[in-house]
Short mmCIF file of C-alpha atoms in Angstrom, two decimals:
data_model
loop_
_atom_site.label_atom_id
_atom_site.label_comp_id
_atom_site.label_asym_id
_atom_site.label_seq_id
_atom_site.Cartn_x
_atom_site.Cartn_y
_atom_site.Cartn_z
CA MET S 284 -101.45 -60.30 9.65
CA THR S 285 -97.88 -60.53 7.86
CA LYS S 286 -97.85 -59.51 4.38
CA TYR S 287 -95.97 -62.59 2.03
CA ASN S 288 -92.97 -60.91 0.14
CA PHE S 289 -92.41 -62.76 -3.33
CA LEU S 290 -89.16 -61.66 -3.74
CA GLU S 291 -88.25 -63.62 0.01
CA GLU S 292 -88.72 -66.82 -1.84
CA ILE S 293 -86.29 -65.81 -4.80
CA LYS S 294 -82.89 -67.38 -3.42
CA HIS S 295 -81.15 -68.33 -6.57
CA LYS S 296 -80.95 -67.61 -10.31
CA SER S 297 -83.50 -69.71 -11.50
CA ALA S 298 -85.88 -70.19 -8.61
CA ARG S 299 -89.13 -71.70 -8.96
CA LEU S 300 -92.10 -68.91 -8.22
CA PRO S 301 -94.25 -69.07 -5.33
CA ASN S 302 -97.23 -71.76 -5.80
CA SER S 303 -99.37 -73.95 -4.20
CA GLU S 304 -97.37 -77.70 -3.22
CA SER S 305 -100.21 -79.63 -4.74
CA VAL S 306 -99.42 -78.05 -7.99
CA GLN S 307 -97.09 -79.72 -10.44
CA ILE S 308 -93.92 -77.49 -11.24
CA ASN S 309 -92.60 -78.12 -14.87
CA ILE S 310 -89.78 -76.60 -16.53
CA LEU S 311 -91.66 -75.84 -19.78
CA HIS S 312 -94.47 -74.22 -18.35
CA GLU S 313 -91.88 -71.14 -17.15
CA ASP S 314 -92.28 -72.22 -13.43
CA VAL S 315 -89.01 -71.18 -12.83
CA CYS S 316 -86.88 -68.71 -13.97
CA LEU S 317 -84.97 -69.41 -17.00
CA PRO S 318 -82.16 -70.92 -18.09
CA ALA S 319 -82.35 -73.34 -15.72
CA VAL S 320 -80.17 -76.36 -15.30
CA VAL S 321 -82.06 -79.92 -15.21
CA VAL S 322 -80.74 -83.54 -14.36
CA LYS S 323 -82.73 -86.28 -16.05
CA GLN S 324 -83.92 -88.82 -13.34
CA ARG S 325 -84.03 -91.64 -15.64
CA GLU S 326 -80.56 -90.82 -17.41
CA LEU S 327 -78.91 -90.24 -13.71
CA GLU S 328 -79.98 -93.84 -12.68
CA ASN S 329 -78.79 -95.20 -15.51
CA ASN S 330 -75.44 -94.09 -15.15
CA ILE S 331 -74.95 -94.71 -11.48
CA ALA S 332 -75.96 -98.13 -12.65
CA TRP S 333 -73.90 -98.73 -15.67
CA MET S 334 -70.95 -97.58 -13.90
CA GLN S 335 -71.45 -99.87 -10.97
CA HIS S 336 -71.69 -102.65 -12.71
CA TYR S 337 -68.46 -102.15 -14.68
CA ALA S 338 -66.68 -101.55 -11.14
CA ASN S 339 -68.31 -104.44 -9.71
CA THR S 340 -67.93 -106.45 -13.12
CA VAL S 341 -63.73 -105.90 -13.08
CA ASN S 342 -63.85 -106.35 -9.26
CA VAL S 343 -62.52 -102.86 -8.57
CA SER S 344 -64.34 -100.84 -6.06
CA LEU S 345 -66.16 -97.19 -6.76
CA SER S 346 -65.34 -93.58 -5.74
CA PRO S 347 -66.96 -91.43 -7.52
CA HIS S 348 -65.16 -87.89 -7.84
CA GLY S 349 -67.80 -85.72 -5.65
CA LYS S 350 -66.62 -82.64 -7.49
CA THR S 351 -68.01 -83.04 -10.62
CA THR S 352 -71.39 -82.43 -8.85
CA MET S 353 -71.39 -81.00 -5.63
CA THR S 354 -74.20 -82.57 -4.87
CA PRO S 355 -75.29 -84.60 -1.81
CA ALA S 356 -78.92 -85.72 -3.49
CA ILE S 357 -76.75 -87.35 -6.00
CA PHE S 358 -73.63 -88.51 -3.31
CA LYS S 359 -76.26 -90.61 -1.68
CA ARG S 360 -77.52 -92.33 -4.67
CA GLN S 361 -74.50 -92.87 -5.44
CA ILE S 362 -73.96 -94.96 -1.70
CA ALA S 363 -77.19 -96.08 -2.10
CA GLN S 364 -76.04 -98.00 -5.75
CA GLY S 365 -72.78 -99.64 -4.04
CA ALA S 366 -70.19 -97.13 -4.23
CA TRP S 367 -67.21 -97.59 -1.47
CA GLY S 368 -66.89 -93.98 -0.99
CA LEU S 369 -66.52 -90.48 -2.50
CA SER S 370 -63.66 -88.48 -3.86
CA VAL S 371 -62.72 -85.00 -3.10
CA GLY S 372 -60.35 -82.51 -4.12
CA THR S 373 -60.27 -79.86 -1.19
CA VAL S 374 -61.03 -79.80 2.49
CA TYR S 375 -63.83 -78.26 2.27
CA GLN S 376 -65.53 -80.60 -0.36
CA ALA S 377 -64.60 -83.22 1.80
CA LYS S 378 -66.69 -81.65 4.84
CA VAL S 379 -69.93 -81.50 2.12
CA ALA S 380 -69.24 -85.44 1.98
CA ILE S 381 -69.22 -85.68 5.42
CA GLU S 382 -72.37 -83.80 6.48
CA SER S 383 -73.62 -86.42 3.04
CA GLY S 384 -73.30 -89.12 5.37
CA ILE S 385 -70.19 -90.35 3.56
CA LYS S 386 -67.97 -92.98 5.32
CA HIS S 387 -64.79 -93.38 3.28
CA ILE S 388 -63.74 -89.94 1.26
CA VAL S 389 -60.42 -89.75 -0.70
CA ILE S 390 -59.30 -86.40 -0.75
CA ALA S 391 -57.53 -86.95 -4.22
CA ASN S 392 -55.02 -83.85 -3.51
CA GLN S 393 -52.81 -82.04 -1.64
CA VAL S 394 -53.31 -80.35 1.60
CA VAL S 395 -51.26 -76.98 2.37
CA GLY S 396 -52.30 -74.00 4.03
CA LYS S 397 -52.56 -73.69 8.16
CA THR S 398 -56.08 -73.24 7.89
CA ASN S 399 -56.87 -75.81 5.70
CA ILE S 400 -54.70 -78.66 7.39
CA ARG S 401 -56.49 -76.96 10.90
CA LEU S 402 -59.91 -77.50 9.10
CA LEU S 403 -58.71 -81.27 7.68
CA GLY S 404 -57.69 -82.20 11.82
CA GLU S 405 -61.01 -80.97 12.84
CA LEU S 406 -62.80 -83.49 10.12
CA VAL S 407 -60.62 -86.55 11.16
CA LYS S 408 -61.69 -85.02 15.20
CA LEU S 409 -64.70 -85.80 14.21
CA ASN S 410 -64.69 -89.59 13.83
CA GLN S 411 -67.69 -89.75 11.05
CA ALA S 412 -65.10 -91.00 8.03
CA ASN S 413 -62.22 -92.89 6.84
CA LEU S 414 -60.16 -90.08 5.74
CA TYR S 415 -57.11 -90.10 3.01
CA CYS S 416 -55.18 -87.01 1.78
CA CYS S 417 -52.38 -86.91 -0.99
CA VAL S 418 -48.86 -86.55 0.27
CA ASP S 419 -45.97 -85.86 -2.94
CA SER S 420 -43.32 -83.95 -0.69
CA ILE S 421 -41.30 -84.02 2.59
CA GLN S 422 -42.31 -80.12 2.99
CA ASN S 423 -46.36 -81.14 2.85
CA ALA S 424 -46.06 -83.89 4.73
CA LYS S 425 -43.90 -82.22 7.88
CA GLN S 426 -46.62 -79.29 7.55
CA LEU S 427 -49.01 -81.83 8.25
CA ALA S 428 -47.26 -83.82 10.92
CA GLU S 429 -46.59 -80.51 12.69
CA VAL S 430 -51.22 -79.44 13.33
CA PHE S 431 -51.78 -83.52 13.65
CA SER S 432 -48.90 -84.47 16.50
CA ARG S 433 -49.68 -80.78 18.61
CA GLU S 434 -53.40 -82.12 18.27
CA ASN S 435 -52.60 -86.03 19.12
CA GLN S 436 -54.06 -86.84 16.25
CA THR S 437 -53.15 -89.51 13.25
CA LEU S 438 -53.71 -89.09 9.53
CA ASN S 439 -54.20 -91.43 6.73
CA VAL S 440 -51.92 -90.75 3.75
CA LEU S 441 -51.43 -91.63 0.27
CA ILE S 442 -48.13 -91.47 -1.26
CA GLU S 443 -49.43 -89.37 -4.91
CA LEU S 444 -47.17 -90.58 -7.91
CA GLY S 445 -47.65 -88.19 -11.03
CA VAL S 446 -46.77 -88.09 -14.42
CA ASN S 447 -43.87 -86.32 -15.96
CA GLY S 448 -45.02 -82.78 -17.24
CA GLY S 449 -48.68 -83.07 -15.57
CA ARG S 450 -49.77 -82.73 -12.14
CA CYS S 451 -48.71 -83.30 -8.94
CA GLY S 452 -47.00 -86.67 -7.85
CA CYS S 453 -43.85 -87.97 -7.51
CA ARG S 454 -42.15 -88.21 -10.87
CA THR S 455 -39.77 -91.56 -9.85
CA GLU S 456 -39.46 -94.66 -7.83
CA ASP S 457 -36.42 -92.82 -6.06
CA GLU S 458 -38.75 -89.97 -4.95
CA ALA S 459 -41.32 -91.87 -3.88
CA LEU S 460 -38.86 -94.41 -1.32
CA LEU S 461 -37.56 -91.46 -0.34
CA LEU S 462 -40.97 -89.70 0.70
CA ALA S 463 -41.91 -92.98 2.14
CA GLU S 464 -39.15 -93.36 4.20
CA GLU S 465 -39.60 -89.53 5.52
CA LEU S 466 -42.76 -90.27 6.84
CA LYS S 467 -42.51 -93.24 8.50
CA ALA S 468 -40.25 -91.77 11.01
CA LEU S 469 -43.13 -89.04 11.06
CA PRO S 470 -45.74 -91.03 13.98
CA SER S 471 -48.33 -89.00 13.15
CA LEU S 472 -48.76 -89.73 9.57
CA VAL S 473 -49.85 -93.45 8.39
CA ILE S 474 -49.19 -94.62 4.53
CA ALA S 475 -51.92 -95.76 4.24
CA GLY S 476 -51.58 -96.45 0.11
CA ILE S 477 -50.50 -95.06 -3.04
CA GLU S 478 -52.91 -92.47 -5.72
CA PHE S 479 -52.26 -91.72 -9.00
CA TYR S 480 -53.81 -89.79 -11.77
CA GLU S 481 -53.28 -91.12 -15.54
CA GLY S 482 -56.13 -87.99 -16.57
CA VAL S 483 -53.82 -85.43 -17.54
CA ILE S 484 -52.39 -87.91 -20.46
CA HIS S 485 -54.61 -86.50 -23.40
CA SER S 486 -53.67 -85.25 -27.04
CA ASP S 487 -54.64 -85.32 -30.80
CA ASP S 488 -53.32 -89.09 -30.90
CA ALA S 489 -54.91 -91.51 -29.02
CA GLU S 490 -52.41 -94.34 -29.72
CA LYS S 491 -49.85 -92.69 -28.07
CA ASP S 492 -51.95 -91.57 -25.33
CA ILE S 493 -52.76 -95.15 -24.60
CA ASN S 494 -48.71 -95.98 -24.73
CA GLU S 495 -48.19 -93.31 -22.32
CA VAL S 496 -50.86 -94.24 -20.02
CA GLN S 497 -49.48 -97.55 -20.13
CA GLN S 498 -46.11 -96.93 -18.77
CA PHE S 499 -47.47 -94.91 -16.17
CA LEU S 500 -49.37 -97.54 -15.06
CA GLN S 501 -46.44 -100.03 -15.00
CA ARG S 502 -44.72 -97.47 -13.30
CA VAL S 503 -47.31 -97.66 -10.57
CA LEU S 504 -47.26 -100.93 -10.27
CA ALA S 505 -43.51 -101.49 -10.06
CA THR S 506 -43.20 -98.84 -7.66
CA SER S 507 -46.21 -99.64 -5.40
CA GLN S 508 -45.08 -103.24 -4.97
CA LYS S 509 -41.29 -102.09 -4.44
CA LEU S 510 -42.78 -99.79 -1.12
CA ASP S 511 -45.02 -103.14 -0.08
CA ARG S 512 -41.97 -105.11 -0.35
CA LEU S 513 -40.62 -102.56 2.15
CA GLY S 514 -43.02 -102.26 4.67
CA VAL S 515 -44.29 -98.97 4.33
CA PHE S 516 -47.94 -100.13 4.80
CA ASP S 517 -47.45 -101.76 7.43
CA ARG S 518 -48.47 -99.19 10.40
CA TYR S 519 -51.67 -99.03 8.85
CA GLN S 520 -54.15 -101.43 10.47
CA GLY S 521 -56.84 -101.17 7.60
CA GLU S 522 -56.96 -102.14 3.93
CA VAL S 523 -54.21 -100.56 2.05
CA LEU S 524 -55.68 -98.60 -1.42
CA LEU S 525 -54.30 -97.85 -4.82
CA THR S 526 -56.33 -95.76 -6.34
CA GLY S 527 -56.48 -93.80 -9.66
CA ALA S 528 -58.68 -93.20 -13.11
CA GLY S 529 -60.89 -90.52 -13.78
CA SER S 530 -63.70 -90.43 -16.61
CA VAL S 531 -61.51 -91.57 -20.13
CA TRP S 532 -58.98 -93.77 -18.91
CA TYR S 533 -61.14 -96.11 -16.12
CA ASP S 534 -60.83 -99.53 -18.12
CA LEU S 535 -56.60 -99.38 -18.74
CA VAL S 536 -56.82 -98.42 -15.35
CA SER S 537 -58.71 -101.35 -14.02
CA LYS S 538 -57.33 -104.06 -16.22
CA LYS S 539 -53.82 -102.99 -14.80
CA VAL S 540 -54.64 -103.25 -11.24
CA ALA S 541 -55.46 -106.46 -12.10
CA GLU S 542 -51.72 -107.65 -12.05
CA PHE S 543 -51.10 -106.29 -8.85
CA THR S 544 -50.37 -108.44 -5.95
CA PHE S 545 -49.16 -107.27 -2.46
CA SER S 546 -48.32 -108.75 1.00
CA LYS S 547 -51.43 -107.12 2.62
CA ALA S 548 -54.89 -106.55 1.91
CA PHE S 549 -55.60 -103.81 -0.55
CA ARG S 550 -58.27 -102.19 -2.08
CA PHE S 551 -58.33 -100.93 -5.69
CA VAL S 552 -60.55 -97.98 -5.99
CA ILE S 553 -61.89 -96.53 -9.28
CA ARG S 554 -62.40 -92.24 -9.28
CA PRO S 555 -64.39 -91.47 -12.56
CA GLY S 556 -66.61 -88.61 -11.85
CA CYS S 557 -68.13 -87.15 -15.05
CA TYR S 558 -70.21 -90.83 -15.79
CA ILE S 559 -72.56 -89.22 -13.60
CA THR S 560 -74.23 -87.12 -16.18
CA HIS S 561 -72.31 -87.91 -19.19
CA ASP S 562 -72.72 -85.12 -22.07
CA HIS S 563 -72.69 -84.79 -25.28
CA GLY S 564 -69.39 -84.03 -26.38
CA ILE S 565 -65.97 -84.62 -24.93
CA TYR S 566 -67.39 -87.17 -22.42
CA ASP S 567 -69.47 -89.47 -24.78
CA GLU S 568 -66.30 -89.24 -27.18
CA ALA S 569 -64.07 -90.47 -24.82
CA GLN S 570 -66.65 -93.66 -23.62
CA GLN S 571 -67.34 -94.32 -27.27
CA ALA S 572 -63.25 -94.91 -27.56
CA LEU S 573 -63.36 -96.92 -24.69
CA LYS S 574 -65.80 -99.30 -25.49
CA ALA S 575 -64.02 -99.87 -28.92
CA ARG S 576 -61.18 -100.93 -26.82
CA ASP S 577 -62.70 -102.72 -23.68
CA SER S 578 -64.50 -105.70 -24.36
CA ILE S 579 -66.24 -105.88 -20.92
CA ALA S 580 -67.75 -102.73 -21.33
CA CYS S 581 -69.37 -103.52 -24.26
CA GLN S 582 -70.58 -107.06 -23.03
CA LEU S 583 -72.51 -104.90 -20.48
CA GLU S 584 -76.29 -104.29 -21.00
CA GLY S 585 -76.86 -100.14 -21.96
CA ASP S 586 -74.33 -97.29 -22.11
CA LEU S 587 -73.96 -93.99 -20.24
CA MET S 588 -76.70 -91.46 -21.38
CA PRO S 589 -76.33 -87.58 -21.31
CA ALA S 590 -78.73 -86.85 -18.22
CA MET S 591 -77.92 -82.74 -18.03
CA GLU S 592 -79.61 -80.42 -20.43
CA ILE S 593 -79.64 -76.71 -19.74
CA VAL S 594 -83.22 -74.85 -20.55
CA ALA S 595 -83.18 -71.23 -21.97
CA LEU S 596 -85.23 -68.54 -23.58
CA VAL S 597 -85.00 -66.79 -26.91
CA GLN S 598 -84.92 -63.49 -25.75
CA SER S 599 -84.46 -61.76 -29.61
CA VAL S 600 -84.10 -62.64 -33.47
CA PRO S 601 -82.52 -59.68 -34.44
CA GLU S 602 -81.75 -60.41 -37.90
CA LYS S 603 -82.61 -63.29 -40.50
CA GLY S 604 -80.84 -66.62 -39.13
CA ARG S 605 -79.42 -65.33 -35.91
CA ALA S 606 -81.00 -65.95 -32.95
CA ILE S 607 -79.99 -65.11 -28.95
CA VAL S 608 -80.89 -67.09 -26.11
CA ASN S 609 -80.67 -66.01 -22.65
CA PHE S 610 -77.94 -68.18 -21.00
CA GLY S 611 -73.67 -67.46 -21.54
CA LYS S 612 -70.65 -68.52 -20.07
CA ARG S 613 -72.24 -67.40 -16.33
CA ASP S 614 -74.29 -70.69 -16.79
CA VAL S 615 -72.50 -73.35 -18.53
CA ALA S 616 -69.20 -75.07 -20.11
CA PHE S 617 -67.72 -73.84 -22.57
CA ASP S 618 -64.25 -74.77 -22.54
CA ALA S 619 -64.50 -78.12 -24.52
CA GLY S 620 -67.33 -77.11 -26.64
CA LEU S 621 -70.25 -74.77 -26.92
CA PRO S 622 -73.74 -76.25 -25.98
CA GLN S 623 -76.27 -76.64 -28.72
CA PRO S 624 -79.75 -77.16 -28.90
CA LEU S 625 -81.56 -80.20 -29.06
CA ALA S 626 -84.98 -79.08 -28.83
CA GLN S 627 -87.54 -76.70 -29.02
CA TYR S 628 -90.86 -75.78 -27.38
CA ARG S 629 -93.86 -73.22 -27.17
CA ASP S 630 -96.09 -72.59 -24.91
CA GLY S 631 -95.20 -75.79 -23.31
CA GLN S 632 -95.83 -78.03 -26.59
CA ARG S 633 -92.86 -79.37 -28.63
CA LEU S 634 -92.50 -78.44 -31.95
CA SER S 635 -90.71 -79.79 -34.60
CA PHE S 636 -86.95 -79.24 -34.62
CA GLN S 637 -84.22 -81.36 -36.35
CA ARG S 638 -80.51 -81.16 -34.73
CA GLY S 639 -78.11 -79.27 -36.78
CA SER S 640 -80.21 -76.78 -37.91
CA ALA S 641 -78.74 -74.15 -35.80
CA LYS S 642 -75.95 -73.64 -33.58
CA THR S 643 -74.51 -72.15 -31.28
CA PHE S 644 -71.07 -70.49 -32.58
CA GLY S 645 -70.22 -67.58 -29.89
CA LEU S 646 -71.26 -67.03 -26.19
CA MET S 647 -71.03 -64.01 -23.67
CA ASP S 648 -71.00 -63.34 -20.11
CA GLN S 649 -75.35 -63.82 -20.30
CA HIS S 650 -76.14 -63.87 -24.21
CA ALA S 651 -75.43 -67.61 -26.50
CA ILE S 652 -75.33 -66.57 -30.38
CA LEU S 653 -77.21 -68.95 -32.66
CA SER S 654 -77.03 -69.22 -36.67
CA PHE S 655 -80.25 -71.31 -38.12
CA ASP S 656 -81.34 -72.13 -41.13
CA GLU S 657 -84.61 -71.86 -43.24
CA SER S 658 -85.83 -74.75 -41.24
CA CYS S 659 -85.94 -73.11 -38.06
CA TYR S 660 -88.29 -70.82 -37.08
CA PHE S 661 -88.11 -68.73 -33.65
CA GLN S 662 -89.96 -66.75 -31.58
CA VAL S 663 -88.88 -64.31 -28.80
CA GLY S 664 -90.04 -66.96 -25.67
CA ASP S 665 -89.43 -70.43 -27.41
CA ILE S 666 -87.70 -72.73 -25.21
CA LEU S 667 -84.82 -74.07 -26.42
CA VAL S 668 -83.30 -77.25 -24.43
CA PHE S 669 -79.36 -77.47 -25.09
CA GLY S 670 -77.15 -80.20 -24.53
CA THR S 671 -73.67 -79.51 -23.21
CA SER S 672 -69.85 -80.91 -22.84
CA HIS S 673 -67.74 -81.00 -19.70
CA PRO S 674 -70.58 -81.29 -17.01
CA CYS S 675 -67.90 -80.16 -14.32
CA ILE S 676 -67.77 -76.95 -15.71
CA THR S 677 -71.45 -76.51 -15.30
CA PHE S 678 -72.33 -77.98 -12.19
CA ASP S 679 -70.60 -75.18 -10.18
CA LYS S 680 -72.68 -72.13 -11.48
CA TRP S 681 -76.02 -73.87 -10.47
CA LYS S 682 -76.89 -73.60 -6.46
CA VAL S 683 -79.92 -75.72 -7.26
CA ILE S 684 -80.05 -78.15 -10.34
CA TYR S 685 -83.87 -79.58 -11.05
CA LEU S 686 -84.35 -83.28 -11.68
CA THR S 687 -87.01 -84.02 -13.69
CA ASP S 688 -89.02 -86.58 -15.44
CA ASP S 689 -88.85 -86.83 -19.26
CA GLU S 690 -91.73 -84.71 -19.56
CA TYR S 691 -89.97 -81.88 -17.40
CA ASN S 692 -91.86 -82.10 -14.47
CA VAL S 693 -89.62 -81.25 -10.93
CA LEU S 694 -89.34 -84.35 -8.91
CA GLU S 695 -86.71 -82.93 -6.64
CA ASP S 696 -84.99 -79.42 -5.67
CA MET S 697 -80.89 -80.72 -5.70
CA PRO S 698 -79.25 -78.17 -4.09
CA THR S 699 -75.54 -77.92 -5.08
CA PHE S 700 -72.16 -77.25 -2.51
CA PHE S 701 -69.86 -75.14 -3.78
#
């Protein structure tokens, strides 16, 4: 008889303890190694439905940015609720999307480098999804064309229009027109639409940001319509894509694209990603600002809800008013505000805890440092639940995310693929 090896079951840092399948796994009972990241089912389903409802209401298609989660279990839920496709940032992410059964995939980025381009060619050869990638330079276009022409393949490309001082993308209309002319001379590349990203516009001056976003969107509109009049999309046989919008300005983008008119059938696609779990920080602030300026979002039932939490243990109370919790920079986002405690549990029971009575003020690789007032009573081994800001940078630190109900019963293990 083969001896059971407990250690073989431990495949990741929040692994569950081996247990009978008939026994309910519960995070608060420490049936998994803590810390662990959970996504609450009710809030997740709410967010998927809310954003899909918004897209349907403003008559745009939704292609959520998959890089946020890289979690096929979530991809499939988004598609099942009506998302047109999925957006990704790399060829590897596109591979994961294809393996998840996604039929429309926007690589909202340039693909450069011999091996990346070769992998893209292999994905196109599978013929399992409509793939699109961005170009903003003649050099990159020629690199792509060299590989695809050699393999007798064609690639759908989107001309990217960019923001001055931002990331990629043609900065002027003349640059876009010149690139379009060069692309038309490369038979292996087919211009399938326009891509842009306005999310790089952000500062402490909201009114200034909105004005800059509006000006950029007007340039996108004018350039896209000129390219259309010049017939640069004529070789493409499908719906021409016009795609932009992150998780902050999707309302402004959706309103602007309603002004577009084209000679061919177009599909307007927005690409927010962080709405999927929302947060207790920057995206909650952005959503409230959006609702203050967008009557459509206000008219929809409900709102986005924070769905992600990190559950961790008090490991030391070394001095009065100071507690150390067993998670850190290796486990959670810290670039847009530190995670803050929401609730306290002991022996599986929720204790009275007033938000704001304890505060995370420092984060090290494996330690969170809390200060707390006299209303708190922390013991070593207590469980604290934390809310986070900027979910992208938490998802990528975990091999498995646990989907739970409101009582923290594990409903599903959701592997990530970063």
